[in-house]
Coordinates of C-alpha atoms and ligand atoms in Angstrom, one line a residue:
M1 CA 11.1 23.2 0.4
A2 CA 14.5 22.0 -0.4
T3 CA 14.5 19.2 -3.0
H4 CA 16.8 18.0 -5.7
S5 CA 18.6 20.6 -7.7
L6 CA 19.6 18.7 -10.7
A7 CA 23.4 18.2 -10.8
P8 CA 24.8 19.7 -14.0
S9 CA 25.6 16.2 -15.2
V10 CA 22.1 15.0 -15.0
A11 CA 20.5 18.2 -16.4
D12 CA 23.1 18.2 -19.3
R13 CA 22.5 14.4 -19.9
V14 CA 18.7 14.9 -19.9
D15 CA 18.9 17.8 -22.5
A16 CA 21.4 15.9 -24.6
L17 CA 19.0 12.8 -24.7
L18 CA 15.9 14.9 -25.2
S19 CA 17.4 16.6 -28.2
R20 CA 17.9 13.2 -29.9
M21 CA 14.4 12.0 -29.2
S22 CA 11.5 11.9 -31.6
L23 CA 8.0 12.8 -30.6
A24 CA 7.1 9.1 -30.5
Q25 CA 10.1 8.2 -28.3
K26 CA 9.2 11.2 -25.9
L27 CA 5.5 10.2 -25.7
G28 CA 6.6 6.5 -25.1
Q29 CA 8.4 7.4 -22.0
M30 CA 5.1 9.0 -20.7
V31 CA 3.2 5.7 -20.8
Q32 CA 3.3 2.9 -18.3
G33 CA 1.5 -0.3 -19.5
E34 CA 0.4 -3.3 -17.4
R35 CA 2.6 -6.3 -17.9
A36 CA -0.3 -8.6 -19.1
S37 CA -0.9 -6.3 -21.9
V38 CA 2.7 -5.5 -23.0
T39 CA 5.4 -7.7 -24.7
P40 CA 9.0 -6.9 -24.7
D41 CA 8.7 -6.2 -28.4
D42 CA 5.9 -3.6 -27.6
V43 CA 8.4 -1.9 -25.2
A44 CA 10.8 -1.5 -28.1
T45 CA 8.3 -0.7 -30.7
Y46 CA 6.5 1.9 -28.7
H47 CA 9.5 3.1 -26.6
L48 CA 7.6 2.5 -23.4
G49 CA 9.1 4.2 -20.3
S50 CA 7.7 1.9 -17.7
I51 CA 5.7 -1.3 -17.1
L52 CA 3.9 -2.3 -13.9
S53 CA 2.3 -5.3 -12.2
G54 CA -1.2 -4.6 -11.0
G55 CA -2.1 -6.3 -7.7
G56 CA -1.6 -10.1 -8.2
S57 CA -0.2 -9.8 -11.7
A58 CA 2.9 -12.0 -11.7
P59 CA 5.1 -13.8 -14.3
G60 CA 5.5 -17.6 -14.6
T61 CA 5.0 -19.4 -11.3
N62 CA 5.4 -16.1 -9.4
A63 CA 8.8 -17.2 -8.2
V64 CA 11.7 -14.6 -7.8
A65 CA 13.5 -16.1 -10.7
D66 CA 10.5 -15.6 -12.9
W67 CA 10.3 -12.0 -12.0
V68 CA 14.0 -11.5 -12.8
A69 CA 13.7 -13.2 -16.2
M70 CA 10.6 -11.0 -17.0
N71 CA 12.4 -7.8 -16.1
D72 CA 15.5 -8.9 -17.9
A73 CA 13.4 -9.3 -21.1
Y74 CA 11.7 -6.0 -20.8
W75 CA 14.9 -4.2 -19.9
A76 CA 16.8 -5.7 -22.9
A77 CA 14.0 -4.6 -25.2
S78 CA 14.1 -1.1 -23.9
M79 CA 17.8 -1.0 -24.4
R80 CA 17.7 -1.9 -28.2
D81 CA 19.7 0.7 -30.1
G82 CA 18.9 1.5 -33.8
D83 CA 16.1 1.1 -36.1
G84 CA 14.5 4.3 -34.8
Q85 CA 15.1 3.2 -31.2
L86 CA 17.2 4.8 -28.6
P87 CA 18.5 2.7 -25.5
I88 CA 16.5 4.2 -22.6
P89 CA 16.1 1.7 -19.8
L90 CA 12.6 1.2 -18.7
L91 CA 11.3 1.2 -15.0
Y92 CA 9.3 -1.7 -13.7
A93 CA 7.0 -0.9 -10.8
V94 CA 4.9 -2.9 -8.2
D95 CA 2.8 -2.3 -5.2
A96 CA 5.3 -3.3 -2.6
I97 CA 3.3 -1.6 0.1
H98 CA 3.8 -4.0 3.1
G99 CA 6.7 -6.1 1.7
H100 CA 7.0 -7.4 -1.9
A101 CA 3.9 -9.3 -1.0
N102 CA 2.8 -10.0 -4.6
V103 CA 5.5 -12.6 -4.8
R104 CA 5.4 -16.1 -3.4
G105 CA 7.6 -16.5 -0.2
A106 CA 8.1 -12.8 0.4
T107 CA 8.5 -11.3 3.8
V108 CA 5.0 -9.8 4.5
F109 CA 5.1 -6.9 7.0
P110 CA 2.2 -5.5 9.0
H111 CA 0.1 -3.1 7.0
N112 CA 0.6 0.6 7.8
I113 CA -2.2 0.8 10.3
G114 CA -0.3 -1.5 12.6
L115 CA 3.0 0.1 11.9
G116 CA 1.4 3.4 12.9
C117 CA 0.9 1.9 16.4
T118 CA 4.6 1.1 16.9
N119 CA 5.7 4.8 17.4
D120 CA 9.0 3.6 15.9
P121 CA 10.0 5.5 12.7
D122 CA 13.5 3.9 12.9
L123 CA 11.9 0.4 12.7
V124 CA 9.8 1.6 9.7
E125 CA 12.9 2.7 7.9
R126 CA 14.5 -0.7 8.5
I127 CA 11.3 -2.3 7.2
A128 CA 11.4 -0.1 4.1
R129 CA 15.1 -1.1 3.5
V130 CA 14.4 -4.7 3.8
M131 CA 11.4 -4.5 1.5
A132 CA 13.6 -2.5 -1.0
H133 CA 16.1 -5.4 -0.9
E134 CA 13.3 -7.9 -1.7
V135 CA 12.0 -5.8 -4.6
L136 CA 15.6 -5.6 -5.9
A137 CA 15.8 -9.4 -5.6
T138 CA 13.1 -9.6 -8.4
G139 CA 14.8 -7.1 -10.6
V140 CA 12.1 -4.5 -10.0
D141 CA 13.1 -0.8 -9.8
W142 CA 10.0 1.1 -8.3
T143 CA 7.5 0.6 -5.7
F144 CA 4.2 2.5 -5.3
A145 CA 4.9 3.2 -1.6
P146 CA 4.5 4.8 0.9
T147 CA 0.8 5.5 1.2
L148 CA 0.7 8.8 3.1
A149 CA -3.0 8.8 3.3
V150 CA -4.6 10.3 6.5
A151 CA -7.7 8.1 6.8
C152 CA -10.5 10.2 8.2
D153 CA -13.3 7.7 8.0
M154 CA -12.8 4.0 8.6
H155 CA -15.7 3.2 6.3
W156 CA -12.9 3.5 3.7
G157 CA -11.6 0.2 2.4
R158 CA -8.1 1.6 2.4
T159 CA -7.9 2.6 6.0
Y160 CA -5.3 -0.1 6.7
E161 CA -2.9 1.6 4.3
S162 CA -2.9 4.6 6.4
F163 CA -0.4 5.0 9.3
S164 CA -2.9 7.1 11.3
E165 CA -5.8 9.6 11.4
D166 CA -3.3 12.0 12.8
P167 CA -1.3 13.8 10.1
A168 CA 1.7 14.3 12.4
R169 CA 1.9 10.6 13.2
V170 CA 1.8 9.8 9.5
A171 CA 4.4 12.5 8.8
S172 CA 6.7 11.1 11.5
F173 CA 7.1 7.9 9.3
A174 CA 7.4 9.5 6.0
A175 CA 11.1 10.5 5.7
G176 CA 12.5 7.3 7.1
Y177 CA 10.3 5.3 4.7
I178 CA 11.6 7.2 1.8
R179 CA 15.2 6.9 2.9
G180 CA 14.7 3.1 3.6
V181 CA 13.3 2.5 0.1
Q182 CA 15.5 4.7 -2.0
G183 CA 18.7 4.4 0.0
D184 CA 21.5 6.2 -1.7
L185 CA 20.0 5.8 -5.1
G186 CA 22.6 3.4 -5.9
N187 CA 22.3 -0.4 -6.0
D188 CA 20.8 -0.6 -2.6
G189 CA 17.4 1.0 -3.1
V190 CA 14.5 1.4 -5.4
I191 CA 12.4 4.4 -6.4
A192 CA 9.6 5.3 -3.9
C193 CA 6.3 6.8 -4.7
A194 CA 4.4 8.9 -2.2
K195 CA 0.7 8.5 -2.7
H196 CA -2.1 9.5 -3.3
W197 CA -1.8 13.1 -3.9
V198 CA -4.0 14.6 -2.5
G199 CA -6.8 14.0 0.1
D200 CA -7.4 10.2 -0.6
G201 CA -8.2 9.7 3.1
G202 CA -10.6 12.5 3.3
T203 CA -13.6 11.5 1.1
T204 CA -17.1 12.0 2.3
A205 CA -18.3 8.8 4.2
G206 CA -14.9 7.2 3.4
N207 CA -16.1 6.2 -0.2
D208 CA -13.0 5.1 -2.1
Q209 CA -12.3 7.5 -4.9
G210 CA -15.1 9.9 -3.7
D211 CA -15.1 13.5 -3.1
T212 CA -13.0 15.2 -0.4
A213 CA -15.2 18.3 0.4
I214 CA -13.0 20.4 2.7
D215 CA -11.4 23.9 2.5
E216 CA -7.9 24.4 1.4
A217 CA -6.5 25.0 4.8
T218 CA -7.9 21.7 6.0
L219 CA -6.6 19.9 2.9
E220 CA -3.2 21.4 3.5
A221 CA -3.0 20.8 7.3
T222 CA -4.5 17.3 7.1
H223 CA -3.6 15.7 3.9
M224 CA -0.5 17.6 2.6
T225 CA 1.5 17.6 5.9
P226 CA 2.8 14.0 5.5
Y227 CA 4.2 14.9 2.2
Y228 CA 6.5 17.6 3.3
P229 CA 9.0 15.3 4.9
A230 CA 8.7 12.9 2.1
L231 CA 9.6 15.6 -0.5
E232 CA 12.4 16.8 1.8
A233 CA 13.8 13.3 1.9
G234 CA 13.9 13.4 -1.9
V235 CA 11.0 11.0 -2.9
L236 CA 11.3 10.7 -6.7
T237 CA 7.7 10.0 -7.7
V238 CA 4.3 11.0 -6.5
M239 CA 1.0 9.3 -7.6
A240 CA -2.1 11.4 -8.3
S241 CA -5.1 10.4 -6.4
F242 CA -8.4 9.1 -7.7
N243 CA -10.5 11.3 -5.3
S244 CA -11.8 14.7 -6.2
W245 CA -11.3 17.8 -4.2
N246 CA -14.5 19.8 -3.9
G247 CA -15.9 18.1 -7.0
E248 CA -12.7 18.4 -9.2
K249 CA -10.7 15.3 -9.8
C250 CA -7.1 15.3 -8.7
H251 CA -6.0 13.7 -11.9
G252 CA -7.1 16.9 -13.8
H253 CA -6.3 19.4 -11.0
R254 CA -3.6 21.8 -12.4
Y255 CA -3.5 23.8 -9.1
L256 CA -2.8 20.7 -6.9
L257 CA -0.5 18.8 -9.3
T258 CA 1.5 21.7 -10.8
D259 CA 1.0 25.0 -8.9
V260 CA 1.3 23.4 -5.4
L261 CA 3.2 20.2 -5.7
K262 CA 5.6 21.1 -8.5
G263 CA 5.5 24.9 -7.9
R264 CA 5.2 25.9 -4.3
L265 CA 6.6 22.6 -2.9
G266 CA 9.4 22.4 -5.6
F267 CA 8.8 18.6 -6.3
D268 CA 11.1 17.9 -9.3
G269 CA 10.5 14.1 -9.7
F270 CA 7.5 13.0 -11.8
V271 CA 3.8 12.4 -11.2
V272 CA 2.3 9.1 -12.3
S273 CA -1.4 8.7 -12.6
D274 CA -3.2 6.0 -10.8
W275 CA -4.7 2.9 -12.6
D276 CA -6.6 4.2 -15.6
G277 CA -7.3 7.2 -13.4
V278 CA -7.2 9.6 -16.3
D279 CA -10.2 7.9 -17.8
Y280 CA -12.6 9.5 -15.3
L281 CA -11.8 13.0 -16.3
H282 CA -13.9 13.1 -19.4
E283 CA -16.0 10.7 -21.5
D284 CA -13.8 11.5 -24.4
Y285 CA -10.5 9.7 -23.7
G286 CA -8.4 12.1 -25.8
T287 CA -9.9 15.0 -24.0
A288 CA -9.2 13.2 -20.6
I289 CA -5.6 12.6 -21.6
A290 CA -5.1 16.2 -22.5
M291 CA -6.7 17.4 -19.2
A292 CA -4.4 15.2 -17.2
A293 CA -1.2 16.1 -19.1
N294 CA -2.0 19.8 -18.9
A295 CA -2.8 19.5 -15.2
G296 CA 0.7 18.0 -14.5
V297 CA 0.4 14.1 -14.9
D298 CA 3.8 13.2 -16.4
M299 CA 3.4 9.4 -16.7
F300 CA 0.1 7.6 -17.6
M301 CA -0.6 4.3 -15.8
V302 CA -2.7 2.3 -18.3
S303 CA -4.0 -1.2 -17.6
V304 CA -4.8 -2.2 -21.2
E305 CA -5.5 0.7 -23.7
W306 CA -2.0 2.0 -23.6
K307 CA -1.6 2.0 -27.4
Q308 CA -4.7 4.2 -27.6
C309 CA -3.3 6.4 -24.9
L310 CA -0.2 6.8 -27.0
E311 CA -2.1 7.6 -30.2
L312 CA -4.3 10.1 -28.4
L313 CA -1.3 11.8 -26.7
H314 CA 0.2 12.2 -30.2
R315 CA -3.0 13.5 -31.6
Q316 CA -3.5 16.1 -28.9
V317 CA 0.2 17.3 -29.3
E318 CA -0.2 17.6 -33.0
A319 CA -3.4 19.5 -32.5
G320 CA -1.6 21.9 -30.1
I321 CA -4.0 21.0 -27.2
I322 CA -0.9 19.7 -25.3
A323 CA 2.0 22.0 -25.7
M324 CA 5.4 20.5 -26.7
E325 CA 6.8 22.4 -23.7
R326 CA 4.6 20.3 -21.4
I327 CA 5.7 17.0 -23.1
D328 CA 9.4 18.1 -22.8
D329 CA 8.9 18.9 -19.1
A330 CA 7.2 15.6 -18.4
V331 CA 10.0 13.6 -20.4
R332 CA 12.7 15.7 -18.7
R333 CA 11.3 14.7 -15.2
I334 CA 11.1 11.1 -16.1
L335 CA 14.6 10.9 -17.6
S336 CA 16.0 12.8 -14.7
V337 CA 14.5 10.3 -12.3
K338 CA 16.0 7.5 -14.3
L339 CA 19.4 9.2 -14.3
R340 CA 19.3 10.2 -10.6
F341 CA 18.4 6.5 -9.8
G342 CA 21.4 5.4 -11.8
L343 CA 19.3 3.4 -14.1
F344 CA 21.4 4.1 -17.1
E345 CA 24.5 2.7 -15.4
K346 CA 22.8 -0.4 -13.9
A347 CA 23.6 -3.8 -15.5
R348 CA 20.7 -5.8 -16.9
P349 CA 18.4 -7.0 -14.1
A350 CA 19.8 -10.6 -14.2
D351 CA 23.2 -9.2 -13.5
R352 CA 22.5 -6.8 -10.7
P353 CA 23.9 -7.3 -7.2
W354 CA 20.5 -8.1 -5.5
S355 CA 18.9 -10.1 -8.2
N356 CA 17.8 -13.5 -7.1
S357 CA 19.3 -12.7 -3.6
A358 CA 19.1 -15.6 -1.2
T359 CA 18.0 -12.9 1.4
F360 CA 14.5 -12.8 -0.1
G361 CA 12.1 -14.1 2.5
S362 CA 15.1 -15.0 4.8
D363 CA 15.0 -15.4 8.5
A364 CA 16.8 -12.2 9.1
H365 CA 14.1 -10.3 7.1
R366 CA 11.4 -12.2 8.8
D367 CA 12.9 -11.3 12.2
V368 CA 12.3 -7.6 11.3
A369 CA 8.8 -8.2 10.4
R370 CA 8.3 -10.2 13.7
E371 CA 9.6 -7.3 15.6
A372 CA 7.2 -5.1 13.8
V373 CA 4.2 -7.4 14.7
R374 CA 5.2 -7.3 18.4
K375 CA 5.4 -3.5 18.4
S376 CA 2.2 -3.1 16.5
L377 CA 0.0 -4.9 19.0
V378 CA -2.2 -2.7 21.2
L379 CA -3.5 -4.0 24.5
L380 CA -7.0 -2.5 25.1
K381 CA -8.2 -4.7 28.0
N382 CA -6.5 -6.8 30.6
E383 CA -8.7 -7.7 33.5
Q384 CA -7.0 -9.3 36.5
A385 CA -3.8 -9.0 34.5
L386 CA -4.7 -12.0 32.6
L387 CA -1.9 -11.3 30.1
P388 CA 0.9 -12.3 29.7
L389 CA -0.1 -16.0 29.6
S390 CA 2.1 -18.8 31.0
K391 CA 3.7 -21.0 28.3
S392 CA 2.6 -24.1 30.3
A393 CA -1.0 -23.1 30.4
R394 CA -3.6 -25.3 28.7
I395 CA -4.5 -22.8 26.0
L396 CA -7.5 -23.4 23.7
V397 CA -6.8 -21.4 20.5
A398 CA -10.0 -20.6 18.4
G399 CA -11.5 -18.2 15.9
K400 CA -11.5 -18.0 12.1
N401 CA -8.2 -15.9 12.0
A402 CA -6.3 -18.1 14.4
H403 CA -4.7 -20.3 11.7
N404 CA -4.9 -18.3 8.4
R405 CA -1.9 -16.6 7.2
G406 CA -3.9 -15.3 4.3
H407 CA -6.4 -13.5 6.6
Q408 CA -3.6 -12.1 8.8
C409 CA -1.9 -10.6 5.6
G410 CA -4.8 -8.7 4.3
G411 CA -5.0 -7.2 0.8
F412 CA -2.2 -6.6 -1.7
T413 CA -0.8 -10.0 -0.7
V414 CA -0.1 -12.4 -3.7
A415 CA -3.6 -11.4 -5.0
W416 CA -4.9 -7.9 -5.2
Q417 CA -7.7 -8.6 -2.7
G418 CA -5.4 -10.9 -0.6
E419 CA -5.7 -14.6 0.1
T420 CA -7.8 -16.8 2.4
T421 CA -5.6 -19.7 3.0
N422 CA -2.3 -20.7 4.7
E423 CA -0.9 -22.4 1.5
A424 CA -1.1 -19.2 -0.6
I425 CA 1.3 -17.4 1.9
E426 CA 4.6 -19.4 1.6
G427 CA 6.8 -19.0 4.7
G428 CA 5.8 -17.3 7.9
T429 CA 3.6 -18.4 10.8
S430 CA 0.0 -18.1 11.6
V431 CA -1.0 -16.8 15.1
W432 CA -1.7 -20.4 16.0
E433 CA 1.6 -21.7 14.7
G434 CA 3.4 -19.0 16.7
I435 CA 1.6 -20.1 19.9
Q436 CA 2.0 -23.8 19.3
A437 CA 5.8 -23.3 18.9
V438 CA 6.2 -22.2 22.5
A439 CA 3.2 -23.5 24.4
P440 CA 3.2 -27.3 24.5
Q441 CA -0.3 -27.6 26.0
A442 CA -2.0 -25.3 23.5
V443 CA -4.6 -26.9 21.1
L444 CA -6.4 -25.5 18.1
D445 CA -10.1 -25.7 17.7
E446 CA -11.3 -22.8 15.4
S447 CA -15.0 -23.3 16.3
G448 CA -14.3 -23.4 20.1
A449 CA -16.8 -26.3 20.3
S450 CA -14.5 -28.4 22.4
A451 CA -14.1 -25.7 25.1
N452 CA -14.1 -27.3 28.5
A453 CA -12.9 -25.7 31.7
A454 CA -11.7 -29.1 32.9
H455 CA -9.2 -29.1 30.0
H456 CA -8.6 -25.5 29.2
D457 CA -7.1 -22.8 31.5
V458 CA -7.6 -20.0 29.1
A459 CA -8.7 -19.4 25.4
I460 CA -7.2 -17.2 22.8
V461 CA -9.8 -16.3 20.2
V462 CA -8.6 -14.6 17.1
I463 CA -11.4 -12.8 15.3
G464 CA -11.9 -9.9 12.8
E465 CA -11.9 -9.3 9.1
K466 CA -11.2 -11.2 6.0
P467 CA -9.0 -9.6 3.3
Y468 CA -10.0 -6.9 1.0
A469 CA -8.4 -4.0 -1.0
E470 CA -9.5 -0.6 -2.1
G471 CA -13.2 0.0 -2.7
M472 CA -13.9 -3.7 -2.2
G473 CA -13.3 -3.0 1.4
D474 CA -15.6 0.0 1.6
I475 CA -18.3 -0.2 4.1
R476 CA -21.3 1.8 2.8
A477 CA -23.6 2.5 5.7
G478 CA -27.1 1.5 4.5
G479 CA -25.6 0.8 1.1
R480 CA -25.3 4.5 0.4
V481 CA -22.9 5.8 -2.2
E482 CA -22.1 9.5 -2.1
P483 CA -22.3 11.5 -5.4
G484 CA -18.9 11.8 -7.0
S485 CA -17.8 8.3 -6.0
Q486 CA -16.2 6.6 -8.9
V487 CA -17.0 3.3 -7.3
M488 CA -20.3 3.2 -9.0
V489 CA -19.1 4.5 -12.3
K490 CA -16.2 2.2 -12.8
P491 CA -16.7 -0.5 -15.4
H492 CA -16.3 -3.1 -12.7
T493 CA -18.4 -1.7 -9.9
L494 CA -16.7 -2.7 -6.7
A495 CA -19.1 -4.5 -4.5
P496 CA -18.9 -2.6 -1.1
Y497 CA -17.5 -4.9 1.6
G498 CA -20.4 -4.3 4.1
K499 CA -22.9 -1.9 5.4
T500 CA -22.0 -1.3 9.0
I501 CA -18.8 -0.9 11.1
E502 CA -20.1 -3.1 13.8
L503 CA -18.1 -6.4 13.8
A504 CA -20.9 -8.4 15.3
Q505 CA -23.1 -7.5 12.3
L506 CA -20.2 -8.2 9.8
H507 CA -19.0 -11.4 11.4
P508 CA -21.4 -12.7 14.0
E509 CA -19.4 -16.0 14.1
D510 CA -16.7 -14.2 16.1
L511 CA -18.9 -13.2 19.0
A512 CA -20.6 -16.6 19.0
V513 CA -17.2 -18.2 19.5
I514 CA -16.2 -15.9 22.3
Q515 CA -19.5 -16.2 24.1
H516 CA -19.6 -20.0 23.8
I517 CA -16.1 -20.3 25.3
A518 CA -16.7 -17.7 28.0
A519 CA -20.0 -19.6 28.9
Q520 CA -17.8 -22.6 29.8
G521 CA -16.1 -20.5 32.5
I522 CA -12.9 -20.2 30.5
P523 CA -11.2 -16.7 30.5
V524 CA -11.0 -15.4 26.9
V525 CA -8.2 -13.3 25.4
T526 CA -9.5 -11.9 22.1
V527 CA -7.1 -10.9 19.4
F528 CA -8.7 -8.7 16.6
V529 CA -7.1 -9.2 13.2
G530 CA -8.5 -6.5 10.8
G531 CA -7.8 -3.3 8.8
R532 CA -9.6 -0.8 11.0
P533 CA -11.0 -0.3 14.4
L534 CA -14.4 -1.7 14.0
V535 CA -17.1 -1.3 16.8
V536 CA -16.5 -4.4 19.1
N537 CA -18.4 -3.5 22.2
A538 CA -20.1 -7.0 22.5
E539 CA -16.8 -8.9 21.8
L540 CA -14.9 -6.7 24.3
A541 CA -17.5 -7.2 27.0
A542 CA -17.3 -11.0 26.6
S543 CA -13.4 -11.0 26.8
Q544 CA -11.2 -10.7 29.8
A545 CA -8.4 -9.3 27.6
F546 CA -8.5 -7.7 24.2
V547 CA -5.7 -7.1 21.8
A548 CA -5.8 -5.2 18.5
A549 CA -3.3 -7.0 16.1
W550 CA -4.3 -5.2 12.9
L551 CA -3.1 -7.0 9.8
P552 CA 0.3 -8.5 11.1
G553 CA 1.4 -10.1 7.7
S554 CA 3.3 -13.4 7.5
E555 CA 5.0 -13.4 10.9
G556 CA 2.1 -14.3 13.2
Q557 CA 4.7 -15.6 15.7
G558 CA 5.1 -12.0 16.8
V559 CA 1.6 -12.1 18.3
A560 CA 2.6 -15.2 20.5
D561 CA 5.9 -13.3 21.5
V562 CA 3.8 -10.8 23.4
L563 CA 0.7 -12.8 24.5
L564 CA 3.2 -15.3 26.1
G565 CA 5.4 -12.8 27.8
A566 CA 8.6 -12.9 25.7
H567 CA 8.1 -9.2 24.9
P568 CA 5.9 -6.5 26.5
F569 CA 3.0 -4.7 25.0
T570 CA 4.1 -1.2 23.8
G571 CA 1.9 -0.1 21.0
T572 CA -0.5 2.7 21.2
L573 CA -3.6 3.3 18.9
S574 CA -3.0 5.2 15.7
F575 CA -6.7 5.7 15.3
A576 CA -9.3 6.4 18.1
W577 CA -11.5 3.3 18.6
P578 CA -15.2 4.1 18.1
T579 CA -18.1 3.2 20.4
V580 CA -20.9 3.8 18.0
A581 CA -21.7 2.0 14.8
A582 CA -23.0 4.9 12.7
P583 CA -21.8 6.9 9.7
T584 CA -21.3 9.7 12.2
Y585 CA -19.4 7.6 14.6
K586 CA -16.7 10.3 15.0
A587 CA -19.3 12.6 16.6
S588 CA -19.3 10.4 19.7
A589 CA -16.6 10.2 22.3
P590 CA -14.4 7.1 21.4
L591 CA -14.2 4.0 23.4
F592 CA -10.4 4.4 23.4
P593 CA -8.7 7.6 22.3
R594 CA -5.9 7.7 19.7
G595 CA -2.7 7.1 21.7
Y596 CA -4.3 4.5 24.1
G597 CA -2.6 1.4 24.9
L598 CA -2.0 -0.7 28.0
V599 CA 1.6 -1.7 28.7
T600 CA 2.9 -4.9 30.3
G601 CA 6.3 -5.9 31.6
Ligands
GLC28 C1 -4.6 1.0 -7.6 C2 -4.2 1.9 -6.4 C3 -2.9 2.3 -6.3 C4 -1.9 1.4 -6.9 C5 -2.2 1.2 -8.4 C6 -1.3 0.1 -9.1 O1 -5.8 1.3 -8.1 O2 -5.1 3.1 -6.2 O3 -2.5 2.6 -4.9 O4 -0.6 1.7 -6.7 O5 -3.6 1.0 -8.6 O6 -1.7 -1.1 -8.6

């Protein structure tokens, strides 16, 4: 597996720097604290190598300029020289996983499940490049993307972060995504992070952070496959996964993190832990830290207790439980990534070419997102060729997701769990706003109560899920939690989203609206907005046409582009669509196979 061979200049520079670093300075590089618990002075005092924003953690008024100012202050602190400090620029990281969607006014792209339906890796590379430019506009260096999960059970709350249940389809997007994000490692890209290594999408019953109980051949063929092109494309970081593999947590798994990833696959970037993911290796934090470091974790992502992590790292090294060679290897990896990314040569964030760029959230960027929305739509039913609709038709637009930019963006948008209003998503268009812009006789009535065949030729009913992220989106059939799932041991137990994958049980209001309108003799086009292919037998039967729109992001106008005939349907399912609402739904023949999609025009 060809990866970076460190150019002599980088290797020499790393060795030269390492030889000047104290143990405290080395250990500082290995710790990433969350911005809410770290000041710029902390960065200087403790020599921190990185800071992150957890989902929804933003400076000031969450404007681009606030982000640049924050990064400028952290960077300046990391570059102080003297008084026991070496100038080593820190890395700032965010979850820009479908656009830099933490930030107000960002271009928000469809989540990966929709991109997986486009069959267009070149488009995904363009998306990644636009996203990198919006990340750069805020002075940020590193995004925890792409997620290369192969989601195997849609009970998992992170299904929508997966491009597909098919490893090959996920792999087809990986290299372009890395190229798009990292560019030429100059001023045009940021550092990417392939995650979560490994087997995050394969846990029993889809329990987030649960146990992936499969043999090594299956782990390799299903969950490692998408990483090969990412490593080939030179991804600079990999994130360890919360899940366990046959009962052993990935964060402490030396074979997976070191022997396979760094050894056999030749990965020479660095491994970052997931959010406090080290904590769950052992009840004694110091022991857990040593287990993770010795397994191959190079940088520790710590939400609050980063000082304790530093102190315990130091203690474990002093006690010889973590060898100095392991510390030097971790720091060498971190420094080489910073040098390969040109971080030492970059100006301070406020003076970098893309900082505060007017292209942030620009029409040009939104046009790319709108194209992605169009290509992500999958037409599942179209009786009597109802679609595309005429722009002059008297269209009744209804449903809880018709006019809600928050709902259509899903999780990891402004807030970790997403937003539920239009106001929270600045810029962009709801599905309704997109239809209204081109169909002068369209009217909005979310309840559908005003449906009247004398006034309405056709209805578009936009239904589906409300936003969620991670374990909060888990569906635990019958409320069951499998042994090994950390969801039930985390300090903040994540309340599972629901107990069934049948939409009519989760959101009965949707079927009620469809049936009421259809009962008036009005043909219904149902548009599903959600993060996974829930069982929709009843909703489908009551609809004359049915479209899967996934989580389209800020540019809802892309849905209108296709419903009203400006562009054809071209998308195909990245996941098979189930018929049976049961934990064992995959044992039954799907309603629509993966790859299915009607085309028009
Ligand atoms: C979360 C997620 C991971 C994310 C990280 C930082 O728990 O597992 O995907 O990158 O924490 O927000």
